[in-house]
Short mmCIF file of C-alpha atoms in Angstrom, two decimals:
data_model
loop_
_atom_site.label_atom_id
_atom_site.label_comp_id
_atom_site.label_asym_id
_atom_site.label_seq_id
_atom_site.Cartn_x
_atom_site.Cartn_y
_atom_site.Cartn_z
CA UNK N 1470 -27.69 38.53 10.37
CA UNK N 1471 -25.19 39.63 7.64
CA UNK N 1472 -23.43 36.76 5.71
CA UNK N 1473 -19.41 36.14 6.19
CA UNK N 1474 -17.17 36.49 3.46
CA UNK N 1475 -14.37 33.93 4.06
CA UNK N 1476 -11.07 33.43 2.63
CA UNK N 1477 -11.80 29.76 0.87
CA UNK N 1478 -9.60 26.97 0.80
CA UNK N 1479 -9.02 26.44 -3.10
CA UNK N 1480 -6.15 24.18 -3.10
CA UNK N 1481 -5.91 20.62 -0.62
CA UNK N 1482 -2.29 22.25 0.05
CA UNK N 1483 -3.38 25.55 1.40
CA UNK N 1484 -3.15 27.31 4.82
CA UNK N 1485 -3.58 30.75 3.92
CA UNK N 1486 -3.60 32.79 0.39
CA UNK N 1487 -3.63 36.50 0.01
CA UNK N 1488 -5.99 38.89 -1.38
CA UNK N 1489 -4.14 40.14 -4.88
CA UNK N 1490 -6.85 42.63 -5.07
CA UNK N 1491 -10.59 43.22 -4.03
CA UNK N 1492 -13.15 44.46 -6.94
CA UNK N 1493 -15.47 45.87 -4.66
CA UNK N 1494 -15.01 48.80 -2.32
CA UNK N 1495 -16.16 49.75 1.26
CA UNK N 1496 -19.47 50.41 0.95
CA UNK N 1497 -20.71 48.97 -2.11
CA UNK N 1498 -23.41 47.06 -3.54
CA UNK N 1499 -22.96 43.93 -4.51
CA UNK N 1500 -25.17 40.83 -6.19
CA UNK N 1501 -24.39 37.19 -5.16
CA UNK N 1502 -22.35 35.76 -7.86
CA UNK N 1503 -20.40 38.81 -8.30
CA UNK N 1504 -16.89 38.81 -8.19
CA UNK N 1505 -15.67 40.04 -4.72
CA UNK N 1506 -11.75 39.64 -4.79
CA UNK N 1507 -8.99 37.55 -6.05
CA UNK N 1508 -7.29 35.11 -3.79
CA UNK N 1509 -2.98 34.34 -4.86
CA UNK N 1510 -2.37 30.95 -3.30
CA UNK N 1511 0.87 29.78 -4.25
CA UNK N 1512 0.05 27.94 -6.84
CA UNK N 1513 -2.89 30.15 -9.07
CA UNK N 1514 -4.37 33.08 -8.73
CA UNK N 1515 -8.92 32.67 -8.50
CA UNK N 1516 -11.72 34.74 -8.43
CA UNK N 1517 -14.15 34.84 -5.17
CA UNK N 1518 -17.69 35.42 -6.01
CA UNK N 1519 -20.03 37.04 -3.52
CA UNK N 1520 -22.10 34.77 -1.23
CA UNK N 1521 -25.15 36.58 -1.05
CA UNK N 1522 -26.70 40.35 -1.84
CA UNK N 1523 -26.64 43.57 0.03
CA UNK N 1524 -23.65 45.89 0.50
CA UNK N 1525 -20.03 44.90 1.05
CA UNK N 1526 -19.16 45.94 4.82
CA UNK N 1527 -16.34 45.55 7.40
CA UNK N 1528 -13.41 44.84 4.66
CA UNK N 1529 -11.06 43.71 7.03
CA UNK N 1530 -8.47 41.25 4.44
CA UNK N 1531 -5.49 43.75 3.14
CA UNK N 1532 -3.97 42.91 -0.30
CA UNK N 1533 -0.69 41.10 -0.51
CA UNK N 1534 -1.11 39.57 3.52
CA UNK N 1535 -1.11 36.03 4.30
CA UNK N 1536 -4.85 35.29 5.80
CA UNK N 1537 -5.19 31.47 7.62
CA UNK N 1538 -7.88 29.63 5.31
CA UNK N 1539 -11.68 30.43 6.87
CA UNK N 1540 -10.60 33.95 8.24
CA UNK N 1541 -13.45 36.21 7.38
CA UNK N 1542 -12.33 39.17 5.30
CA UNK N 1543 -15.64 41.16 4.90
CA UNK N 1544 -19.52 40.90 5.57
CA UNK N 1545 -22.18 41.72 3.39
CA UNK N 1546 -25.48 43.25 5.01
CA UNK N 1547 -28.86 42.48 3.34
CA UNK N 1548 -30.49 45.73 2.54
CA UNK N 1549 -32.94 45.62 5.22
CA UNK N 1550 -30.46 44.68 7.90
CA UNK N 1551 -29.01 47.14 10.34
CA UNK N 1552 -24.91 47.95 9.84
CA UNK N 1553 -23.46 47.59 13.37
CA UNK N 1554 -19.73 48.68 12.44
CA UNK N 1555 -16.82 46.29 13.93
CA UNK N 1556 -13.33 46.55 14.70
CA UNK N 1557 -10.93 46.67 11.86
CA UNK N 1558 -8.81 43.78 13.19
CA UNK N 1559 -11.23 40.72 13.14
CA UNK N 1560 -10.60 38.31 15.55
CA UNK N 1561 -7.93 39.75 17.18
CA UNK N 1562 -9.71 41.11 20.25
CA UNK N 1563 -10.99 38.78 22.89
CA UNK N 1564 -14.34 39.39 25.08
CA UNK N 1565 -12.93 40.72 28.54
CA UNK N 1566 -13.61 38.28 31.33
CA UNK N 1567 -15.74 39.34 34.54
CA UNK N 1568 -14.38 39.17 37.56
CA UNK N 1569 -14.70 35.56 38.19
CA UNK N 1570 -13.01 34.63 35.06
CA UNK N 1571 -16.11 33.91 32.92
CA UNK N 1572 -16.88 35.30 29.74
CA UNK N 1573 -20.60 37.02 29.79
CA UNK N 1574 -22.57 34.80 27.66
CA UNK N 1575 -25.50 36.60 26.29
CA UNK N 1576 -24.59 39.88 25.94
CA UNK N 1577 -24.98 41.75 22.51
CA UNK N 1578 -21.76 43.65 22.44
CA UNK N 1579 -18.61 43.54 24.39
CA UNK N 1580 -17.94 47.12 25.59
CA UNK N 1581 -14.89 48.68 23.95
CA UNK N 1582 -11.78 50.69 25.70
CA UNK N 1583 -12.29 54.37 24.38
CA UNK N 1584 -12.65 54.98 20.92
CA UNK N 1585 -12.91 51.79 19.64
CA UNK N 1586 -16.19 50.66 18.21
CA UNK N 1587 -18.08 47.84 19.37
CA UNK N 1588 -17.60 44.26 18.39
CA UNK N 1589 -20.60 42.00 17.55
CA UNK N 1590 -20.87 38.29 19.12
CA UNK N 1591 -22.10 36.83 16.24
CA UNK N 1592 -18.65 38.01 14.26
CA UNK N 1593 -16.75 34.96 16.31
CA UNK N 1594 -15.95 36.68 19.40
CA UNK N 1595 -13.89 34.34 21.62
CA UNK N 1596 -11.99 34.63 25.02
CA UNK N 1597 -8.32 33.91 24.24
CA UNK N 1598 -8.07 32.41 27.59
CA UNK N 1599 -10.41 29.54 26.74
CA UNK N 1600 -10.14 26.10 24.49
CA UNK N 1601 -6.93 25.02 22.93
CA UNK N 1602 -3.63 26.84 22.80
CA UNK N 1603 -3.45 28.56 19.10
CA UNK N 1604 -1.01 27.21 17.15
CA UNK N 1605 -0.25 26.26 13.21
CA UNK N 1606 0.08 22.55 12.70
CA UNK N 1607 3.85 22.31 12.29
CA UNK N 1608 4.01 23.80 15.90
CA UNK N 1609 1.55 21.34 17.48
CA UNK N 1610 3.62 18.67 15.66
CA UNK N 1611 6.58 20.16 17.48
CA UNK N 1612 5.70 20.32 20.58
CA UNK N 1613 3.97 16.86 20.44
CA UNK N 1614 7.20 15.31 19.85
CA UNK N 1615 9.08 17.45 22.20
CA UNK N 1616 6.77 16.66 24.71
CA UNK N 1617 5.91 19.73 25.04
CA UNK N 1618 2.50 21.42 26.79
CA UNK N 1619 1.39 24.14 23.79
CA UNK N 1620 -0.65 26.21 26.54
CA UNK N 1621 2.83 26.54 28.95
CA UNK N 1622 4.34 28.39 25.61
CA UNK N 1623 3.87 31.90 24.64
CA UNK N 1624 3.32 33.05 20.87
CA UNK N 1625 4.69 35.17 18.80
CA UNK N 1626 2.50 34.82 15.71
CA UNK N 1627 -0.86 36.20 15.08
CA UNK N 1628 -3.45 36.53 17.68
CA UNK N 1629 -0.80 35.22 19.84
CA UNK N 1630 -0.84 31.89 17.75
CA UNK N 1631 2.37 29.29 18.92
CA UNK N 1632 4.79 29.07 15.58
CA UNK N 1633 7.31 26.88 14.92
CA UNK N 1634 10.74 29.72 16.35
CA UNK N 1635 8.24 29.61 20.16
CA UNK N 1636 8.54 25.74 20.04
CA UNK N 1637 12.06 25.44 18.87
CA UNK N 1638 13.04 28.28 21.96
CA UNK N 1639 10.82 26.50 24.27
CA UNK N 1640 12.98 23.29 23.52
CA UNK N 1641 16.01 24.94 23.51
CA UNK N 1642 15.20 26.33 27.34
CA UNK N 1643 13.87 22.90 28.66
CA UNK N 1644 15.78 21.80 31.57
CA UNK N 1645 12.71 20.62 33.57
CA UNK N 1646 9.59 19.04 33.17
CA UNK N 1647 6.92 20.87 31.52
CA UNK N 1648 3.67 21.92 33.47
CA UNK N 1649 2.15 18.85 31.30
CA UNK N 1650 4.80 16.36 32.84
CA UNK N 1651 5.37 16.70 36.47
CA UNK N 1652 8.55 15.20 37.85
CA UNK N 1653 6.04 12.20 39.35
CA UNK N 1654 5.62 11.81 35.49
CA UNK N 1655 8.47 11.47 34.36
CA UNK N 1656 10.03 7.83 34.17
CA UNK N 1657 13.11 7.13 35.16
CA UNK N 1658 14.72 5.95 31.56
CA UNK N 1659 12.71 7.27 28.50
CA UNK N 1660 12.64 4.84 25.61
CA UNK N 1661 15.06 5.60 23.01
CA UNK N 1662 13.22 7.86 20.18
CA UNK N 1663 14.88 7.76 16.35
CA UNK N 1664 16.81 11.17 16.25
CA UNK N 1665 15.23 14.37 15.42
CA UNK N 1666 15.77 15.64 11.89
CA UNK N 1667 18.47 17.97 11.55
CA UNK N 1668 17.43 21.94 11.70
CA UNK N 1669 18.15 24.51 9.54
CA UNK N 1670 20.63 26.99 10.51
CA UNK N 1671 18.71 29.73 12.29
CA UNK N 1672 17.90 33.16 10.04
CA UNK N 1673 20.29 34.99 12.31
CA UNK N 1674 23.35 32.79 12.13
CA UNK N 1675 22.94 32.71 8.09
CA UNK N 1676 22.86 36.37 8.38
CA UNK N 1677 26.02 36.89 10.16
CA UNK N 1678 27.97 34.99 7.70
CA UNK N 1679 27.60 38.08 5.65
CA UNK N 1680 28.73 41.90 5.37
CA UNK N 1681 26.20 44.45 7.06
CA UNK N 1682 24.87 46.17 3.84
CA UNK N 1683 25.75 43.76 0.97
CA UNK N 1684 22.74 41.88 0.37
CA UNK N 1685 18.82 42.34 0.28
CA UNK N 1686 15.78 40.53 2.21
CA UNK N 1687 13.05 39.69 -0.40
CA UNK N 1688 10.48 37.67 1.71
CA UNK N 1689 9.35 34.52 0.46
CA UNK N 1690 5.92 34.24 -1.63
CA UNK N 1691 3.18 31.66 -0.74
CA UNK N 1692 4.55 29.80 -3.52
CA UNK N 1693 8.01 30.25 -2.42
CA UNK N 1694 6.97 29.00 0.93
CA UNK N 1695 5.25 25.65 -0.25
CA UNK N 1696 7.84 25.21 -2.85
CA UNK N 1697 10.25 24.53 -0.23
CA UNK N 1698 8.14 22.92 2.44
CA UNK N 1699 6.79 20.15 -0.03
CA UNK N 1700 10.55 19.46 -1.34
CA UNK N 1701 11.95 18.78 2.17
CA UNK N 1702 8.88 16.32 2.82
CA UNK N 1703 9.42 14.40 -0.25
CA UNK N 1704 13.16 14.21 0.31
CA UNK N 1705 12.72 13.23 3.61
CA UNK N 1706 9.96 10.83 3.71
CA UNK N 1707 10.38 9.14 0.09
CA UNK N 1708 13.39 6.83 -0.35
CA UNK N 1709 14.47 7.87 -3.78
CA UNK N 1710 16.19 5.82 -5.54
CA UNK N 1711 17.43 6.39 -9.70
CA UNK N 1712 17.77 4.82 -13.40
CA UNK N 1713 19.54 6.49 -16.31
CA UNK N 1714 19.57 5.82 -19.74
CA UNK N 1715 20.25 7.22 -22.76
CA UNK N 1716 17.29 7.44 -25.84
CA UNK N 1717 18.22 7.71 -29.44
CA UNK N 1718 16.19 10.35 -31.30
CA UNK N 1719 16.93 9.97 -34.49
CA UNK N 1720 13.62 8.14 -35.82
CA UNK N 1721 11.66 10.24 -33.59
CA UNK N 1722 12.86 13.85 -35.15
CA UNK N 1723 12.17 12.61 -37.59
CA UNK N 1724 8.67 11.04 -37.45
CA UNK N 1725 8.13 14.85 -35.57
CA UNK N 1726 9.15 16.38 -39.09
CA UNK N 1727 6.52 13.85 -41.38
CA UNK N 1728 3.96 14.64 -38.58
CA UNK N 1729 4.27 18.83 -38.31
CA UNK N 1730 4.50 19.35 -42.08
CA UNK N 1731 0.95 16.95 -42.52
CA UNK N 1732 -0.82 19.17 -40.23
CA UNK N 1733 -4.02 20.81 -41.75
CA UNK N 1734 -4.52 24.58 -41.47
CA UNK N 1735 -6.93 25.78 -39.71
CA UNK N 1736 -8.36 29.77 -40.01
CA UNK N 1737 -7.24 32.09 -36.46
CA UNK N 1738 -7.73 35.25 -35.33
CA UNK N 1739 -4.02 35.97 -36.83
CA UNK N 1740 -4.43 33.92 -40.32
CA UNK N 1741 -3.96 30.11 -41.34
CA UNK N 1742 -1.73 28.55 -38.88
CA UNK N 1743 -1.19 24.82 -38.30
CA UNK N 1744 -3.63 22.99 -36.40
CA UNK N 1745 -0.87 21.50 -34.59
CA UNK N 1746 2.32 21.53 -33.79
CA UNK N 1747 4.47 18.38 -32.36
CA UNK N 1748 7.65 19.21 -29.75
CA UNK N 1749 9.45 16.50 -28.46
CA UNK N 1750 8.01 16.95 -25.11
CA UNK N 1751 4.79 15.88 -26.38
CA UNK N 1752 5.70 12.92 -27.76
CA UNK N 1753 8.22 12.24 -24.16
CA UNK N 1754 5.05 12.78 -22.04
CA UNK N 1755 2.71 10.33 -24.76
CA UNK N 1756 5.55 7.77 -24.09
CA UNK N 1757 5.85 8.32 -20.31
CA UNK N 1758 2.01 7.35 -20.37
CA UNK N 1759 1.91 4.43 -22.44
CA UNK N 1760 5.18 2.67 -20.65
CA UNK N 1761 3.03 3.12 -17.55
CA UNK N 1762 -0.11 1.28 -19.21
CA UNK N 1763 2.69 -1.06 -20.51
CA UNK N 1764 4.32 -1.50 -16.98
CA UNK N 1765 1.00 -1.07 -14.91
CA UNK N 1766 2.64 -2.06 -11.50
CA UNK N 1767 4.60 0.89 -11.73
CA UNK N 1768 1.53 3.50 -12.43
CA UNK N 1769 1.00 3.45 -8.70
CA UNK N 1770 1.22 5.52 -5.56
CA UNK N 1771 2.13 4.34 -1.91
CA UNK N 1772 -0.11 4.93 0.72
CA UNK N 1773 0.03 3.20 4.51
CA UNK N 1774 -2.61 1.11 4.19
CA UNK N 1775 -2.15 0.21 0.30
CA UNK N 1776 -0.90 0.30 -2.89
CA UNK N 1777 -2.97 2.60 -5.30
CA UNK N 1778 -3.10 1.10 -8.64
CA UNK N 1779 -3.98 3.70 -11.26
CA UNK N 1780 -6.17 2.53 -14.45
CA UNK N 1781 -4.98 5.73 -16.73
CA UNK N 1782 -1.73 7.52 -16.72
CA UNK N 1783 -2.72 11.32 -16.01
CA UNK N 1784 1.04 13.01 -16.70
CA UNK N 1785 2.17 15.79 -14.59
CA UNK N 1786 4.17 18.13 -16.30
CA UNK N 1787 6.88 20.72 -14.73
CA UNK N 1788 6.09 24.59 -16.16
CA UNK N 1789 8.59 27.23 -14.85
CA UNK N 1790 6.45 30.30 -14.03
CA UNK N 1791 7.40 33.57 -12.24
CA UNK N 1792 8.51 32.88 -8.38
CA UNK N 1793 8.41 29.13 -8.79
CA UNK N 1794 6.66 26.13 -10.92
CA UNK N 1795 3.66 24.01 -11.49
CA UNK N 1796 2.81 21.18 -12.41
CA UNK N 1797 -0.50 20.89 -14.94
CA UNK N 1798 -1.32 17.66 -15.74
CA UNK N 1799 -2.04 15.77 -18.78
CA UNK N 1800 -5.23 13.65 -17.92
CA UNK N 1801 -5.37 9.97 -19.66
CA UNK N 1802 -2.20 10.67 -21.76
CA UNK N 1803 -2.08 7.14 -23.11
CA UNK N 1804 -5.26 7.75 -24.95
CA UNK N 1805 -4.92 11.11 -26.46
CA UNK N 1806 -3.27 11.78 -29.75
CA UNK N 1807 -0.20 13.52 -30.28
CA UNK N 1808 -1.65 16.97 -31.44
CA UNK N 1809 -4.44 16.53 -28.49
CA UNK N 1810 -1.29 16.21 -26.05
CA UNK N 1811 0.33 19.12 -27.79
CA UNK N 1812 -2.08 21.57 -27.95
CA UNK N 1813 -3.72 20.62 -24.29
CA UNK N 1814 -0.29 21.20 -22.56
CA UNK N 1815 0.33 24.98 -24.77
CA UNK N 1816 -2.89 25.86 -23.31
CA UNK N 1817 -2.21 24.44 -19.60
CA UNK N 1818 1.23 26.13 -19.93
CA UNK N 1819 0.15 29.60 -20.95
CA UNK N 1820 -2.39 29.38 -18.09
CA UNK N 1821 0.06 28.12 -15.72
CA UNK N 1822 2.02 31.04 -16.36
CA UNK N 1823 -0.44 33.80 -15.88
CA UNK N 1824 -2.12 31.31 -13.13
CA UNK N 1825 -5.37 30.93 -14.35
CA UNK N 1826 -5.33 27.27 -13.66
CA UNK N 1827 -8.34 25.38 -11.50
CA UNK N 1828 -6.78 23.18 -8.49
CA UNK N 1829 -8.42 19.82 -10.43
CA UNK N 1830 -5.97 21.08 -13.38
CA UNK N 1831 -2.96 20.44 -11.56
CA UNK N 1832 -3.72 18.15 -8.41
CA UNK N 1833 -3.28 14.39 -8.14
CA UNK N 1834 -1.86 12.69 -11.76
CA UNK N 1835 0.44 9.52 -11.55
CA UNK N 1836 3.39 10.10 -12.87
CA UNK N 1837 5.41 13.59 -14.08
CA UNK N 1838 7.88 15.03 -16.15
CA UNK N 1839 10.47 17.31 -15.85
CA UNK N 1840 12.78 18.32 -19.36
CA UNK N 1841 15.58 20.92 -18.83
CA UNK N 1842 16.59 19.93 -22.03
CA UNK N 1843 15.98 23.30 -23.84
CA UNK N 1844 18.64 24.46 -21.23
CA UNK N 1845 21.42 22.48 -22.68
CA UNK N 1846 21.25 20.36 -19.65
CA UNK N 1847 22.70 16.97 -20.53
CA UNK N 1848 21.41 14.50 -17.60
CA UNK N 1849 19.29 15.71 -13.71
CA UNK N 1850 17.59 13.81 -11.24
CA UNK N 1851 13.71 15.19 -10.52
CA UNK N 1852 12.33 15.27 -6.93
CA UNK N 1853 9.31 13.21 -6.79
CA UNK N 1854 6.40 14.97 -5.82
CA UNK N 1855 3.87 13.20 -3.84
CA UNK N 1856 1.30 11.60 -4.71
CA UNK N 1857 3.63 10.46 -7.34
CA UNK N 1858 5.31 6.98 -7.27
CA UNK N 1859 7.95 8.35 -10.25
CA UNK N 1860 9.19 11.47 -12.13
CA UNK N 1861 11.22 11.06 -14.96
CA UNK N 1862 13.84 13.82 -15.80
CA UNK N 1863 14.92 14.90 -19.34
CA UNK N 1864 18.18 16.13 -20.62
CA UNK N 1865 18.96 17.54 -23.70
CA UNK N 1866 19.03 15.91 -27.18
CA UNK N 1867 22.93 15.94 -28.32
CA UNK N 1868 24.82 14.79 -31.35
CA UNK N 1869 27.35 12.07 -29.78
CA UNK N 1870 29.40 8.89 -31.05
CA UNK N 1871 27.82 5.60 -30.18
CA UNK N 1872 29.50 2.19 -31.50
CA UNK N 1873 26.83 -0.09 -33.36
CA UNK N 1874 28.07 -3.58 -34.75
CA UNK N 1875 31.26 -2.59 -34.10
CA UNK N 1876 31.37 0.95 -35.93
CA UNK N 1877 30.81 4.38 -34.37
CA UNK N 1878 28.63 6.57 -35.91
CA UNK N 1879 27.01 9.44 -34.74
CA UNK N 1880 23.19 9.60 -33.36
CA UNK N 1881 21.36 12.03 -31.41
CA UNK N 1882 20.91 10.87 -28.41
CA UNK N 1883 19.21 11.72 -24.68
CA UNK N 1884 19.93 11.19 -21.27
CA UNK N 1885 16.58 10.33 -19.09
CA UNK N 1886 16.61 9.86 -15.29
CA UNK N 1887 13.59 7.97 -13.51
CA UNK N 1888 13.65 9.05 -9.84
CA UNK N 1889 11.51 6.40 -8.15
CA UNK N 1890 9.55 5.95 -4.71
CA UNK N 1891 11.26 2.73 -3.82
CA UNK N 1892 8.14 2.15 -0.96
CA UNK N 1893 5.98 1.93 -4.38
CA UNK N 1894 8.43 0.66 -7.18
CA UNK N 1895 11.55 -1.66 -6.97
CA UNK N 1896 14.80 -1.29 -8.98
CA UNK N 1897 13.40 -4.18 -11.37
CA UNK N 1898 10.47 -2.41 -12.35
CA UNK N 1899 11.69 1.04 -12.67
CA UNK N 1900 14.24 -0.69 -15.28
CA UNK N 1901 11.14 -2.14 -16.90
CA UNK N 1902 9.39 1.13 -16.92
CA UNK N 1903 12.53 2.88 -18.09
CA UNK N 1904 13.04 0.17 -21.17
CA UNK N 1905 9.54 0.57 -22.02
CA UNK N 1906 10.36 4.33 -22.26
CA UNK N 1907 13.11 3.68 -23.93
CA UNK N 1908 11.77 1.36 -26.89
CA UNK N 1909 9.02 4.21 -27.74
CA UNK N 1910 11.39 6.53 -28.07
CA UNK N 1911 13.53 5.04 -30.56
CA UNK N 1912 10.65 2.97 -32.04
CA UNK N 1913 7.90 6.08 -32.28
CA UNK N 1914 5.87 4.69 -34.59
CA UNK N 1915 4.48 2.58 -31.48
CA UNK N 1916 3.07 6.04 -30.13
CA UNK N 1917 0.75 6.37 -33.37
CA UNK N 1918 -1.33 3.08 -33.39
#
């Protein structure tokens, strides 16, 4: 029986990826271990290796197409098994049912229309017209609180799956009950149900709003896609709530300045270079992680059942790469050095950016941060991104007049914004977590012992 080459799910977010490109042709023989293809999922791009030996048949995943997580996308045959060729669309065609209705169960091969060739059993033929109503999950979540029946509504998606536009039109057009909820079902005064969240204006209506001819369609990425999904969950499901301050940096550019010019050399492929050097994010995300070992009831992350308390702060950091961002993390920041820090998040970012990261490399972590800083942005607020309890958001460093004892002088100073889960952390504690911040900052000497 030849094995089935899968698209694998390689991130906890992911509901499809796309093939960026295959390595191995039609036809060809492959070892297992070999690399087959590389999956794009909207956060990294990773290599598939082969599942078994024999030759690569069947190639049915196209580059640069969304593919649901599990489809199969090619089979390899084991040298002494016999190739029985399949149709190019996996999946998509559906045993026909006998007269009565029923499926024949132990036949070999369905017989094709003309032309066609014949489809296996074993390759996951399935009647269409039997088990649950296709659907993705948003749909089913739709239609469950619309009271909906999924197998009453007709889809438009792949394989005839239900997507989100069939619900929304099949609650648009309900006037009567649904084949689910006869009229003897229905009672005579529904409870009342907390209103549904406001829709986005439909495609067409944004459309129209514009001249015929002065604008392009680029369709979203995977990244693009999940981008936006995950930012209207956490806006709409975490109560935010946020704490500014501003951070003198004087003593802390300066500490960076002792710190850069002690660095040793060390011998590279292009010379002596320093075996380190210190930005001020660094030493922001070393502070971030020990105020949360300093404030440990804020290094937490909500949950329905219970508060998880974290024992290390693992430090997400925001990267800006092509199409969207990512965030690698910075695993037990409050017990790495300074140069650790610094050169473990140049070699995350460069990664990041030509998405060579693992999913462990940028999944989970405690806290984040976000600096727009090098922008000339003076003062943001961060969306929190779950499961994160806090994100704290960087502005630039600026030259400004502050009064001390009395006198102004001038300092350099930085606006910081902690955007908080207020399920997880209360005003008084994201003030404590802030001042912590804050004394670090100004006092960085702290950071070093």
């Amino acid at each position: 029986m030849p094995t089935e080459v899968i698209l694998p799910k390689v991130d906890m977010d992911m509901a499809t990826g796309q093939i960026s490109r295959w390595f191995a042709e039609e036809g060809a023989k492959v070892k297992k271990g070999d690399v087959l293809f590389e999956i794009e999922t909207d956060k990294a791009a990773m290599e598939i290796d082969a599942p078994a030996s024999g030759t690569l048949r069947d190639v049915t995943g196209k580059e640069r197409v969304d593919i649901p997580v599990g489809e199969p996308v090619a089979w390899i045959y084991a040298d002494d098994e016999v190739y029985a060729p399949i149709s190019p669309l996996v999946g998509e065609m559906s045993a026909k049912p006998t007269e009565g209705g029923a499926v024949p169960p132990t036949s070999h091969s369905v017989a094709p229309p003309s032309g066609l060739p014949a489809i296996s059993p074993t390759r996951g033929e399935i009647s269409q017209s039997q088990g649950p109503a296709r659907a993705t999950p948003l749909a089913r979540r739709l239609a469950r609180e619309a009271n909906l029946d999924l197998s009453a509504i007709a889809g438009s998606g792949p394989r005839g799956r239900v997507v989100r536009a069939d619900v929304e039109a099949a609650v648009a057009g309900k006037g009567a009950a649904t084949p689910a909820q006869t009229a003897a079902e229905i009672p005579a005064e529904l409870p009342s149900a907390p209103s549904p969240a406001p829709r986005p204006m439909p495609d067409d209506q944004v459309l129209k709003l514009f001249a015929e001819g002065s604008y392009e369609l680029v369709p979203h990425d995977n990244m693009r896609k999940t981008i936006a999904r995950r930012l209207v969950e956490a806006k709409s499901t975490i109560p935010h709530f946020y704490l500014t301050l501003d951070c003198e940096l004087d003593a802390l550019l300066a500490l960076r300045t002792q710190l850069n010019a002690a660095a040793p050399m060390r011998k590279t492929d292009k010379g002596e270079a320093p075996a380190y050097k210190l930005s001020v994010n660094d030493m922001v995300i070393k502070a971030m992680a020990m105020a949360l070992m300093a404030v440990p009831d804020a290094n937490a992350s909500w949950t329905e059942s219970a508060m998880v308390k974290h024992k290390h702060a693992d430090v997400g950091v925001a990267v800006s790469i092509p199409g969207g961002l990512i965030t690698p993390i910075i695993r037990h920041a409050d017990e790495k050095t300074l140069s650790v820090i610094s050169n473990e998040m140049k070699d995350l970012a460069s990664r990041a950016r030509s998405r060579k990261l693992k999913p462990e490399e940028y999944q989970g972590g405690t806290t984040a941060v976000s600096n727009l800083g090098m922008f000339g942005i003076k003062d943001f607020a961060a969306v929190i991104n779950p499961p994160h309890a806090t994100i704290l958001a960087v502005g630039a460093g600026e030259e400004r007049a502050v009064v001390k004892k009395g006198e102004i002088r001038i300092a350099t100073v930085m606006s910081v914004t902690l955007s908080t889960d207020h399920r997880a952390v209360d005003g008084a504690l994201g003030a404590e977590l802030l001042g912590a911040f804050k004394r670090l900052i100004e006092n960085p000497m702290g950071m070093l012992v």
